[in-house]
Short mmCIF file of C-alpha atoms and ligand atoms in Angstrom, two decimals:
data_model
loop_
_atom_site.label_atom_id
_atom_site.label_comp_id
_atom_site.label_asym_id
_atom_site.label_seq_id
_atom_site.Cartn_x
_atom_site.Cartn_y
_atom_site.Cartn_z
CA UNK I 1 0.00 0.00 0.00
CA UNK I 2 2.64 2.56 0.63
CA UNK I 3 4.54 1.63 -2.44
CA UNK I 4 1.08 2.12 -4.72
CA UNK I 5 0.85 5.57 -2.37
CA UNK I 6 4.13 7.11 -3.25
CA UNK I 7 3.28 5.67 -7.62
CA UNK I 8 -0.28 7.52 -7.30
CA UNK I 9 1.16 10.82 -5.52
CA UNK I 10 3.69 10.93 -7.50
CA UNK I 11 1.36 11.17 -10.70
CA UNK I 12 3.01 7.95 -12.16
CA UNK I 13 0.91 5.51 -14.03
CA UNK I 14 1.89 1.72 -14.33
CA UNK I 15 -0.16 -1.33 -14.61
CA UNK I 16 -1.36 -2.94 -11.36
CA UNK I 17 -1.39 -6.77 -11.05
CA UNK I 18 -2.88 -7.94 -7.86
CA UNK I 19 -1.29 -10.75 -6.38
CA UNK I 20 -2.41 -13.87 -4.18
CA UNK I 21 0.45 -14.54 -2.32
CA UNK I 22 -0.62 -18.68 -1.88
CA UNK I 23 -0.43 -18.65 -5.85
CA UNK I 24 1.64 -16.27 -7.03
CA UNK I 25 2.04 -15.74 -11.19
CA UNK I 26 4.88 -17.23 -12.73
CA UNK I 27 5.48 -13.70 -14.34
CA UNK I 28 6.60 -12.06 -10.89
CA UNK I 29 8.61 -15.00 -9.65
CA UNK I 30 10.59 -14.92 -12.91
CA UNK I 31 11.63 -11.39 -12.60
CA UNK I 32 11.57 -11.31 -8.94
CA UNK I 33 12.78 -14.47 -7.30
CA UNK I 34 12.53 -13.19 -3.31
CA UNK I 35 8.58 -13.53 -4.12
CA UNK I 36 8.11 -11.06 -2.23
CA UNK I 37 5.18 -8.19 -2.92
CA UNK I 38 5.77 -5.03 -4.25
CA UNK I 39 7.65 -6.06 -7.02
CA UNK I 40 7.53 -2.95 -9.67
CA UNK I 41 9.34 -3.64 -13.18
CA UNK I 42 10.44 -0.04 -15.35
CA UNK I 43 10.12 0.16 -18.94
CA UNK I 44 13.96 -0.42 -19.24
CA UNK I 45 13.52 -3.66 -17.62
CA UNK I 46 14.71 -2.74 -13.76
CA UNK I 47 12.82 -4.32 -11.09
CA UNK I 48 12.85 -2.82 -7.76
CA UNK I 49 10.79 -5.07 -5.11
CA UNK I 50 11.41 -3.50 -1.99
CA UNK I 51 8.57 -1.28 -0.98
CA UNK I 52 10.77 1.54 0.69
CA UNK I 53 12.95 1.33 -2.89
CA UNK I 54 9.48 1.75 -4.68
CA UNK I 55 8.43 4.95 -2.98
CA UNK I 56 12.03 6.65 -3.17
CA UNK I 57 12.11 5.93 -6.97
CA UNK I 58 8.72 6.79 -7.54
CA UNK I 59 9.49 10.13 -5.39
CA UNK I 60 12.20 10.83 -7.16
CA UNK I 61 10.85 10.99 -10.27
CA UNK I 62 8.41 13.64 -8.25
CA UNK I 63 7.42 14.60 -5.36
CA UNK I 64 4.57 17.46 -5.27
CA UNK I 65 4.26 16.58 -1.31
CA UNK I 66 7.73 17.34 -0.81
CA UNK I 67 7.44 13.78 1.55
CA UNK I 68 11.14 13.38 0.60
CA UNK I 69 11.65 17.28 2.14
CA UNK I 70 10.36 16.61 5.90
CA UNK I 71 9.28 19.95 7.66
CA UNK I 72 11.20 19.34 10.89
CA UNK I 73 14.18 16.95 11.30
CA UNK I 74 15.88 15.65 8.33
CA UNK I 75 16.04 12.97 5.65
CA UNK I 76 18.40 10.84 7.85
CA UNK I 77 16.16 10.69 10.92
CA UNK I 78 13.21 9.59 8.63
CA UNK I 79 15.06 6.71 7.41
CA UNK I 80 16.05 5.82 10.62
CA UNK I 81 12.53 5.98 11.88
CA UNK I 82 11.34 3.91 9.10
CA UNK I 83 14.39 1.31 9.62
CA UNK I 84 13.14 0.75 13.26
CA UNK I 85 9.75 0.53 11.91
CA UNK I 86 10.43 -2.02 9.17
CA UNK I 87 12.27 -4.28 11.82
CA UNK I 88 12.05 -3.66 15.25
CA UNK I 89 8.05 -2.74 15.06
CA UNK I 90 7.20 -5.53 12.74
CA UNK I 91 8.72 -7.85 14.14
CA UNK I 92 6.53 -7.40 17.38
CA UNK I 93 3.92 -6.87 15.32
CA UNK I 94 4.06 -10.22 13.38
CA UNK I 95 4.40 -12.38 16.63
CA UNK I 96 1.42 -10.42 18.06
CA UNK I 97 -0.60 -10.75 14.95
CA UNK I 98 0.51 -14.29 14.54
CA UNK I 99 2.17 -15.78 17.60
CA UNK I 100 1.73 -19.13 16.35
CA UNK I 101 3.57 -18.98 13.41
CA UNK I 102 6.72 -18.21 15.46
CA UNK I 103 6.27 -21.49 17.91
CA UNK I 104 4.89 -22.44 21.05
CA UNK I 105 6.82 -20.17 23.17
CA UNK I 106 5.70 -17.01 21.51
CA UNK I 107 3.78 -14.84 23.91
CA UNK I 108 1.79 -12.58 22.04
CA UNK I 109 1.08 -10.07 25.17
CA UNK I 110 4.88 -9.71 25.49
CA UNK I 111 5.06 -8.50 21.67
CA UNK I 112 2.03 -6.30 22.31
CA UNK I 113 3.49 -4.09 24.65
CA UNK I 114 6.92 -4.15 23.12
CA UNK I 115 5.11 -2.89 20.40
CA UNK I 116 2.80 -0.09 22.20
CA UNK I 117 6.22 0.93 23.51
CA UNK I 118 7.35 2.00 20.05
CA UNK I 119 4.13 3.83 19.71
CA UNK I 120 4.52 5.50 22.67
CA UNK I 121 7.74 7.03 21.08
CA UNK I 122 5.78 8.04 18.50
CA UNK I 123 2.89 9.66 20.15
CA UNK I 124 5.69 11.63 21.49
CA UNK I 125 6.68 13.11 18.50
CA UNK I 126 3.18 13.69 16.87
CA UNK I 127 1.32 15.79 20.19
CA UNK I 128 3.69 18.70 18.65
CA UNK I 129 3.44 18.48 15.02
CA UNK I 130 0.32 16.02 14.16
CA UNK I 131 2.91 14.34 11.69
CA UNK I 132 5.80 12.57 12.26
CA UNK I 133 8.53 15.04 11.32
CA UNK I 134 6.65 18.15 11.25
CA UNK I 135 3.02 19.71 10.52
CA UNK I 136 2.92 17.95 6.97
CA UNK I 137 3.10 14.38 5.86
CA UNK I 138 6.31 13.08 4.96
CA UNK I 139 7.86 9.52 3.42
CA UNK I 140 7.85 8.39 6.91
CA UNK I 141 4.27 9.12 7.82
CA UNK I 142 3.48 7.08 4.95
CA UNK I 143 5.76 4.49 5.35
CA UNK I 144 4.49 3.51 8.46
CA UNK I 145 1.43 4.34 8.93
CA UNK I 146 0.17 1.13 7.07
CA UNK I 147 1.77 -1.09 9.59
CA UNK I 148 0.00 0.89 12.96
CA UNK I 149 -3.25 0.02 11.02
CA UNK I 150 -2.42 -3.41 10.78
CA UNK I 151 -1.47 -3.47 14.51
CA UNK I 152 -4.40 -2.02 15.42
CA UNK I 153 -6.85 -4.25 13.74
CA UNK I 154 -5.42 -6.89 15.04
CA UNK I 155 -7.42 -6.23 17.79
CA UNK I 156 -9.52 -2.81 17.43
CA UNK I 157 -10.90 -3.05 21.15
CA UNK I 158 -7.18 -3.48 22.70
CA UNK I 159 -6.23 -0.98 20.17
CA UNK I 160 -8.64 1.80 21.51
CA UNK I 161 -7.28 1.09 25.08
CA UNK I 162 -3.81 1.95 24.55
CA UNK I 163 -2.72 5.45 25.88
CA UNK I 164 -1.68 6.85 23.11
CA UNK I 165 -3.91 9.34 21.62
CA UNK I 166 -1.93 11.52 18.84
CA UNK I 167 -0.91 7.94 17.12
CA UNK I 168 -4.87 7.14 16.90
CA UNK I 169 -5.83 10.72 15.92
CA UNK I 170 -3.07 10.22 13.15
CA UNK I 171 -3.83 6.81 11.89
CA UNK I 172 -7.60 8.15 11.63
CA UNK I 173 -6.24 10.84 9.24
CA UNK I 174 -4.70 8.43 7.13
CA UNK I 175 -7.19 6.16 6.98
CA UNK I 176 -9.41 8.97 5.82
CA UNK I 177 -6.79 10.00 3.29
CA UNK I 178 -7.88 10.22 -0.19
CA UNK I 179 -5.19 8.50 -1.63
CA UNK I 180 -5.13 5.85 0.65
CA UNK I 181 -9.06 5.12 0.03
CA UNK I 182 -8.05 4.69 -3.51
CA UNK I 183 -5.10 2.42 -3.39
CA UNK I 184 -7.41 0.31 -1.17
CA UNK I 185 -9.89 -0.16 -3.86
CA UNK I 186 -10.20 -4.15 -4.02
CA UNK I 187 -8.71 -5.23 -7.64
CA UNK I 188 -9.20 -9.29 -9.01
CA UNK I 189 -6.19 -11.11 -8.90
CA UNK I 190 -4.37 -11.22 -11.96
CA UNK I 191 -3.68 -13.85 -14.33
CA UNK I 192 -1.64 -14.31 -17.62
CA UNK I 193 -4.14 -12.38 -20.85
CA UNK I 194 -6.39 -10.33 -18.66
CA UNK I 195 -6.94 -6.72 -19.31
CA UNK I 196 -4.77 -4.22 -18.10
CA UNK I 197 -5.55 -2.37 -14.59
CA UNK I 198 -3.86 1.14 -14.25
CA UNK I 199 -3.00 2.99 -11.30
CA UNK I 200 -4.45 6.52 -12.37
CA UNK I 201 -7.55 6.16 -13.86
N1 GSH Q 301 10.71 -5.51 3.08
C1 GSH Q 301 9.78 -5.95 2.08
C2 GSH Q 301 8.76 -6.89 2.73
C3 GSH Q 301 7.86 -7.44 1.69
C4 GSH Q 301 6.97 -8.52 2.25
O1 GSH Q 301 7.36 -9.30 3.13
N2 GSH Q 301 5.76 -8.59 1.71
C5 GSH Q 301 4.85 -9.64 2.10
C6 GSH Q 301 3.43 -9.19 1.96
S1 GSH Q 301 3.10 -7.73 2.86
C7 GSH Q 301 5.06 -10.82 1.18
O2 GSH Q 301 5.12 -10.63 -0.01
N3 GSH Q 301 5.20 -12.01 1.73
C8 GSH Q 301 5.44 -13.17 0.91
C9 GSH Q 301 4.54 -14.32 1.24
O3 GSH Q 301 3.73 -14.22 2.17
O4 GSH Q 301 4.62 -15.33 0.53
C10 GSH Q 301 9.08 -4.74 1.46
O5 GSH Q 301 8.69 -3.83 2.18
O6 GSH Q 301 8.93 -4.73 0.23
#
């Protein structure tokens, strides 16, 4: 979702093939062997399946949010905040989402509130601003922002009793965010000889 956020906000179209990931086409795992999704392929033939690679390239080519330009704090500290994100919250978040994927001894409470604690450090920063590196969006507000809403719909009741306020006011902004409504838009999976699906419609 952020990868497809950075594409659409950065006015670039490209064709969309939704994935299953229990049967995933033959056409990504041949140009993308980590079968992992995003997986984005450029007209010169580059593939770039990381979703953090997606949104800088795509950002690159132009950014009319100036999310690669954070208000407060610099480029650095947003890529360090997304690093910690991208491992140290998800992995909390996986064994809390699904403890028994990672064994027995995987105590899902424990991963809960090692989890809330990275929130907390969050909610910190967003009572000044509203945004995580200032009073506008940035890369990192969208980079991460997908993976508090997973957290908290892992349990929405749990979720709601957590103390920290300026992360829920700010994941309720994003999921009212236009261009998050529209990368959400449920698309068929693909297969081999279907019509094309674009991005920008
Ligand atoms: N660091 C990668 C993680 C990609 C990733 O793990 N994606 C998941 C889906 S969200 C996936 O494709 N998993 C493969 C599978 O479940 O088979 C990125 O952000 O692009």
């Amino acid at each position: 979702m952020r990868a497809r956020m950075a594409l659409l906000t950065a006015g670039i179209q490209c064709e969309v093939r939704e994935v299953v990931l229990k049967d995933k086409p033959q056409a990504m795992l041949d140009i993308s062997p980590k079968a992992t999704v995003p997986v984005l392929q450029l007209p010169d033939g580059r593939i770039i399946d990381e979703s953090l690679d997606i949104m800088c390239w795509a950002l690159a080519e132009n950014d009319p949010e100036a999310w690669m330009s954070p208000a407060n704090g610099s480029r650095d500290g947003m890529f360090e905040l997304i690093r910690q994100n991208d491992t140290e919250f998800k992995f909390h978040l996986d064994r809390y989402k699904y403890p028994r994927r990672f064994g027995e001894s995987v105590d899902a409470r424990y991963h809960f509130d090692r989890a809330c604690e990275f929130l907390t450090g969050l909610d910190t920063g967003l009572r000044q601003n509203g945004f995580l590196f200032g009073e506008r969006a940035s890369l990192a507000d969208v980079a991460l922002f997908p993976f508090v809403r997973q957290f908290a719909s892992v349990d929405p009741e749990k979720f709601e009793q957590i103390s920290c306020l300026h992360v829920k006011q700010w994941l309720e902004y994003w999921l009212g965010d236009r261009c998050f409504s529209q990368v959400m838009k449920k698309l068929p999976p693909w297969h081999v000889g279907d019509n094309s699906t674009f991005l920008l419609s």
